[in-house]
């Protein structure tokens, strides 16, 4: 459709925009100035997301990764107008901008920025899995997200973030269940 076609339908090309999708992102840091690093992520994401909500920051012990400094964790929910791959690429760029290195799985990190939910999409591609495969067992992900978006639904289980958090507590599991903190 060319510009004349959209104009004849009462649409102006500059008002067309991609569909916005609710996304949930988990943040973590256990190296460097953790507070400043998380603040950087938030400021960068506010440039690409709309209607951003940010949780309080919590401090958590590292899990199943050997002796490391404690983590600061938070969650962000907002609206995104691109694809899951575009958002993942943005998150990886942000990590890289602040010195994230990956010398081995579970290594301490300046930033860990994970795509947890992308609307009701279920995506399995090389290097991209949405919903995040381990978020349901991690209170350090669920607690911040439940604070700002308790009604977000996991498209795999059909449960809300609040229900997943309650279930996690009821089952007696939390981030100390041996799941790696990544």
mmCIF file of C-alpha atoms in Angstrom:
data_model
loop_
_atom_site.group_PDB
_atom_site.id
_atom_site.type_symbol
_atom_site.label_atom_id
_atom_site.label_comp_id
_atom_site.label_asym_id
_atom_site.label_seq_id
_atom_site.Cartn_x
_atom_site.Cartn_y
_atom_site.Cartn_z
ATOM 1 C CA UNK A 1 0.000 0.000 0.000
ATOM 2 C CA UNK A 2 1.469 3.353 -0.913
ATOM 3 C CA UNK A 3 1.033 6.644 0.919
ATOM 4 C CA UNK A 4 -1.922 7.703 -1.257
ATOM 5 C CA UNK A 5 -3.797 4.516 -0.305
ATOM 6 C CA UNK A 6 -3.397 5.156 3.432
ATOM 7 C CA UNK A 7 -4.387 8.785 3.027
ATOM 8 C CA UNK A 8 -7.539 7.801 1.173
ATOM 9 C CA UNK A 9 -8.466 5.512 4.085
ATOM 10 C CA UNK A 10 -8.155 8.343 6.584
ATOM 11 C CA UNK A 11 -4.798 7.148 7.946
ATOM 12 C CA UNK A 12 -1.714 9.281 7.903
ATOM 13 C CA UNK A 13 1.549 7.382 7.366
ATOM 14 C CA UNK A 14 3.271 9.138 10.266
ATOM 15 C CA UNK A 15 0.590 7.898 12.681
ATOM 16 C CA UNK A 16 1.004 4.233 11.797
ATOM 17 C CA UNK A 17 3.058 2.394 14.362
ATOM 18 C CA UNK A 18 3.880 -1.216 15.142
ATOM 19 C CA UNK A 19 1.676 -3.035 17.614
ATOM 20 C CA UNK A 20 2.832 -2.443 21.170
ATOM 21 C CA UNK A 21 3.303 -5.544 23.295
ATOM 22 C CA UNK A 22 3.623 -5.761 27.091
ATOM 23 C CA UNK A 23 7.086 -7.034 27.974
ATOM 24 C CA UNK A 24 8.641 -8.036 31.287
ATOM 25 C CA UNK A 25 12.381 -7.781 31.885
ATOM 26 C CA UNK A 26 14.455 -8.921 34.864
ATOM 27 C CA UNK A 27 17.551 -7.006 35.951
ATOM 28 C CA UNK A 28 20.484 -8.155 38.033
ATOM 29 C CA UNK A 29 23.966 -6.973 38.938
ATOM 30 C CA UNK A 30 26.624 -8.243 41.321
ATOM 31 C CA UNK A 31 29.800 -6.493 40.154
ATOM 32 C CA UNK A 32 30.778 -2.830 40.224
ATOM 33 C CA UNK A 33 28.447 -0.014 41.232
ATOM 34 C CA UNK A 34 25.315 -2.162 41.175
ATOM 35 C CA UNK A 35 22.896 0.715 41.832
ATOM 36 C CA UNK A 36 24.351 2.832 39.031
ATOM 37 C CA UNK A 37 24.348 -0.126 36.644
ATOM 38 C CA UNK A 38 20.668 -0.853 37.253
ATOM 39 C CA UNK A 39 19.834 2.853 36.903
ATOM 40 C CA UNK A 40 21.634 2.826 33.546
ATOM 41 C CA UNK A 41 19.520 -0.086 32.310
ATOM 42 C CA UNK A 42 16.329 1.681 33.343
ATOM 43 C CA UNK A 43 17.324 4.903 31.583
ATOM 44 C CA UNK A 44 18.278 3.018 28.407
ATOM 45 C CA UNK A 45 15.062 0.987 28.377
ATOM 46 C CA UNK A 46 12.943 4.094 28.865
ATOM 47 C CA UNK A 47 14.251 5.193 25.446
ATOM 48 C CA UNK A 48 12.763 2.104 23.753
ATOM 49 C CA UNK A 49 9.769 1.169 25.913
ATOM 50 C CA UNK A 50 6.569 3.069 26.644
ATOM 51 C CA UNK A 51 4.547 3.156 29.880
ATOM 52 C CA UNK A 52 7.524 1.848 31.857
ATOM 53 C CA UNK A 53 7.035 0.571 35.402
ATOM 54 C CA UNK A 54 10.054 -0.254 37.546
ATOM 55 C CA UNK A 55 10.033 -2.298 40.740
ATOM 56 C CA UNK A 56 11.944 -1.585 43.902
ATOM 57 C CA UNK A 57 15.445 -3.042 43.990
ATOM 58 C CA UNK A 58 16.027 -6.089 46.193
ATOM 59 C CA UNK A 59 19.304 -7.624 47.313
ATOM 60 C CA UNK A 60 19.640 -11.389 46.934
ATOM 61 C CA UNK A 61 22.233 -14.040 47.582
ATOM 62 C CA UNK A 62 23.881 -15.658 44.557
ATOM 63 C CA UNK A 63 22.398 -19.065 43.783
ATOM 64 C CA UNK A 64 24.234 -22.173 42.571
ATOM 65 C CA UNK A 65 27.137 -20.185 41.147
ATOM 66 C CA UNK A 66 29.781 -20.529 43.861
ATOM 67 C CA UNK A 67 31.062 -17.717 46.067
ATOM 68 C CA UNK A 68 30.131 -14.333 44.585
ATOM 69 C CA UNK A 69 28.992 -10.914 45.765
ATOM 70 C CA UNK A 70 25.273 -10.420 46.447
ATOM 71 C CA UNK A 71 23.007 -9.371 43.601
ATOM 72 C CA UNK A 72 20.750 -6.388 43.241
ATOM 73 C CA UNK A 73 17.627 -7.393 41.317
ATOM 74 C CA UNK A 74 14.669 -5.481 39.900
ATOM 75 C CA UNK A 75 11.979 -5.825 37.267
ATOM 76 C CA UNK A 76 10.724 -3.622 34.459
ATOM 77 C CA UNK A 77 7.448 -3.834 32.560
ATOM 78 C CA UNK A 78 6.619 -1.689 29.555
ATOM 79 C CA UNK A 79 5.276 -1.602 26.029
ATOM 80 C CA UNK A 80 7.569 -2.485 23.117
ATOM 81 C CA UNK A 81 6.910 -2.031 19.410
ATOM 82 C CA UNK A 82 9.389 -4.446 17.906
ATOM 83 C CA UNK A 83 10.063 -8.164 17.741
ATOM 84 C CA UNK A 84 11.341 -10.424 20.538
ATOM 85 C CA UNK A 85 14.685 -10.701 18.719
ATOM 86 C CA UNK A 86 14.986 -6.897 18.462
ATOM 87 C CA UNK A 87 14.346 -6.564 22.188
ATOM 88 C CA UNK A 88 16.833 -9.309 23.032
ATOM 89 C CA UNK A 89 19.451 -7.583 20.862
ATOM 90 C CA UNK A 90 18.810 -4.323 22.731
ATOM 91 C CA UNK A 91 19.201 -6.071 26.095
ATOM 92 C CA UNK A 92 22.459 -7.704 25.012
ATOM 93 C CA UNK A 93 23.738 -4.326 23.737
ATOM 94 C CA UNK A 94 22.959 -2.729 27.112
ATOM 95 C CA UNK A 95 24.815 -5.509 28.940
ATOM 96 C CA UNK A 96 27.792 -5.095 26.606
ATOM 97 C CA UNK A 97 27.799 -1.281 27.056
ATOM 98 C CA UNK A 98 28.430 -1.797 30.771
ATOM 99 C CA UNK A 99 31.112 -4.434 30.455
ATOM 100 C CA UNK A 100 29.199 -7.708 30.720
ATOM 101 C CA UNK A 101 31.576 -10.566 30.092
ATOM 102 C CA UNK A 102 30.671 -14.234 29.831
ATOM 103 C CA UNK A 103 33.855 -16.174 30.651
ATOM 104 C CA UNK A 104 31.802 -19.177 31.848
ATOM 105 C CA UNK A 105 28.177 -19.961 32.755
ATOM 106 C CA UNK A 106 27.177 -18.431 36.091
ATOM 107 C CA UNK A 107 30.105 -15.981 36.217
ATOM 108 C CA UNK A 108 29.667 -12.804 38.262
ATOM 109 C CA UNK A 109 28.341 -10.004 36.108
ATOM 110 C CA UNK A 110 28.083 -6.248 35.885
ATOM 111 C CA UNK A 111 24.633 -6.679 34.359
ATOM 112 C CA UNK A 112 22.205 -9.461 33.666
ATOM 113 C CA UNK A 113 19.202 -8.223 31.694
ATOM 114 C CA UNK A 114 16.760 -11.012 30.809
ATOM 115 C CA UNK A 115 13.691 -10.956 28.616
ATOM 116 C CA UNK A 116 11.106 -12.761 30.754
ATOM 117 C CA UNK A 117 7.787 -12.270 28.933
ATOM 118 C CA UNK A 118 6.856 -10.862 25.526
ATOM 119 C CA UNK A 119 3.082 -10.517 25.570
ATOM 120 C CA UNK A 120 1.474 -13.902 25.053
ATOM 121 C CA UNK A 121 4.233 -15.078 22.724
ATOM 122 C CA UNK A 122 6.089 -18.356 23.141
ATOM 123 C CA UNK A 123 9.350 -18.234 21.189
ATOM 124 C CA UNK A 124 12.022 -20.893 20.847
ATOM 125 C CA UNK A 125 14.827 -19.920 18.505
ATOM 126 C CA UNK A 126 18.585 -20.269 18.660
ATOM 127 C CA UNK A 127 19.703 -17.940 21.456
ATOM 128 C CA UNK A 128 16.150 -16.817 22.332
ATOM 129 C CA UNK A 129 13.578 -18.488 24.529
ATOM 130 C CA UNK A 130 10.483 -16.631 25.723
ATOM 131 C CA UNK A 131 9.121 -16.942 28.323
ATOM 132 C CA UNK A 132 12.466 -17.141 30.100
ATOM 133 C CA UNK A 133 12.889 -20.862 30.794
ATOM 134 C CA UNK A 134 13.662 -20.574 34.527
ATOM 135 C CA UNK A 135 11.727 -17.505 35.672
ATOM 136 C CA UNK A 136 8.953 -19.552 37.311
ATOM 137 C CA UNK A 137 11.377 -20.955 39.910
ATOM 138 C CA UNK A 138 13.107 -17.690 40.774
ATOM 139 C CA UNK A 139 11.716 -15.487 43.484
ATOM 140 C CA UNK A 140 14.345 -12.857 42.634
ATOM 141 C CA UNK A 141 12.541 -12.486 39.287
ATOM 142 C CA UNK A 142 8.955 -13.050 40.429
ATOM 143 C CA UNK A 143 8.967 -10.747 43.495
ATOM 144 C CA UNK A 144 9.922 -7.580 41.570
ATOM 145 C CA UNK A 145 7.551 -8.414 38.708
ATOM 146 C CA UNK A 146 4.683 -9.190 41.101
ATOM 147 C CA UNK A 147 5.154 -5.744 42.655
ATOM 148 C CA UNK A 148 4.564 -3.916 39.361
ATOM 149 C CA UNK A 149 2.563 -6.365 37.226
ATOM 150 C CA UNK A 150 0.989 -9.140 39.318
ATOM 151 C CA UNK A 151 -1.602 -9.916 36.628
ATOM 152 C CA UNK A 152 0.822 -10.585 33.776
ATOM 153 C CA UNK A 153 0.136 -14.095 32.483
ATOM 154 C CA UNK A 154 2.723 -16.741 31.692
ATOM 155 C CA UNK A 155 1.491 -18.057 28.310
ATOM 156 C CA UNK A 156 2.903 -21.526 29.020
ATOM 157 C CA UNK A 157 1.194 -22.222 32.366
ATOM 158 C CA UNK A 158 -1.695 -19.742 32.157
ATOM 159 C CA UNK A 159 -0.788 -18.515 35.653
ATOM 160 C CA UNK A 160 -0.266 -14.892 36.603
ATOM 161 C CA UNK A 161 3.027 -13.666 38.025
ATOM 162 C CA UNK A 162 1.325 -13.345 41.438
ATOM 163 C CA UNK A 163 0.086 -16.951 41.238
ATOM 164 C CA UNK A 164 3.539 -18.194 40.250
ATOM 165 C CA UNK A 165 5.072 -16.370 43.209
ATOM 166 C CA UNK A 166 2.485 -17.787 45.646
ATOM 167 C CA UNK A 167 3.003 -21.276 44.225
ATOM 168 C CA UNK A 168 6.746 -20.923 44.582
ATOM 169 C CA UNK A 169 6.344 -20.110 48.281
ATOM 170 C CA UNK A 170 3.773 -22.862 48.838
ATOM 171 C CA UNK A 171 6.018 -25.480 47.255
ATOM 172 C CA UNK A 172 8.807 -24.402 49.602
ATOM 173 C CA UNK A 173 11.073 -23.540 46.708
ATOM 174 C CA UNK A 174 12.811 -20.283 46.024
ATOM 175 C CA UNK A 175 16.011 -19.150 44.403
ATOM 176 C CA UNK A 176 17.907 -21.481 46.756
ATOM 177 C CA UNK A 177 16.532 -24.520 44.896
ATOM 178 C CA UNK A 178 19.768 -24.888 42.964
ATOM 179 C CA UNK A 179 18.744 -23.037 39.839
ATOM 180 C CA UNK A 180 21.669 -20.998 38.527
ATOM 181 C CA UNK A 181 21.362 -17.236 39.001
ATOM 182 C CA UNK A 182 21.649 -16.144 35.378
#
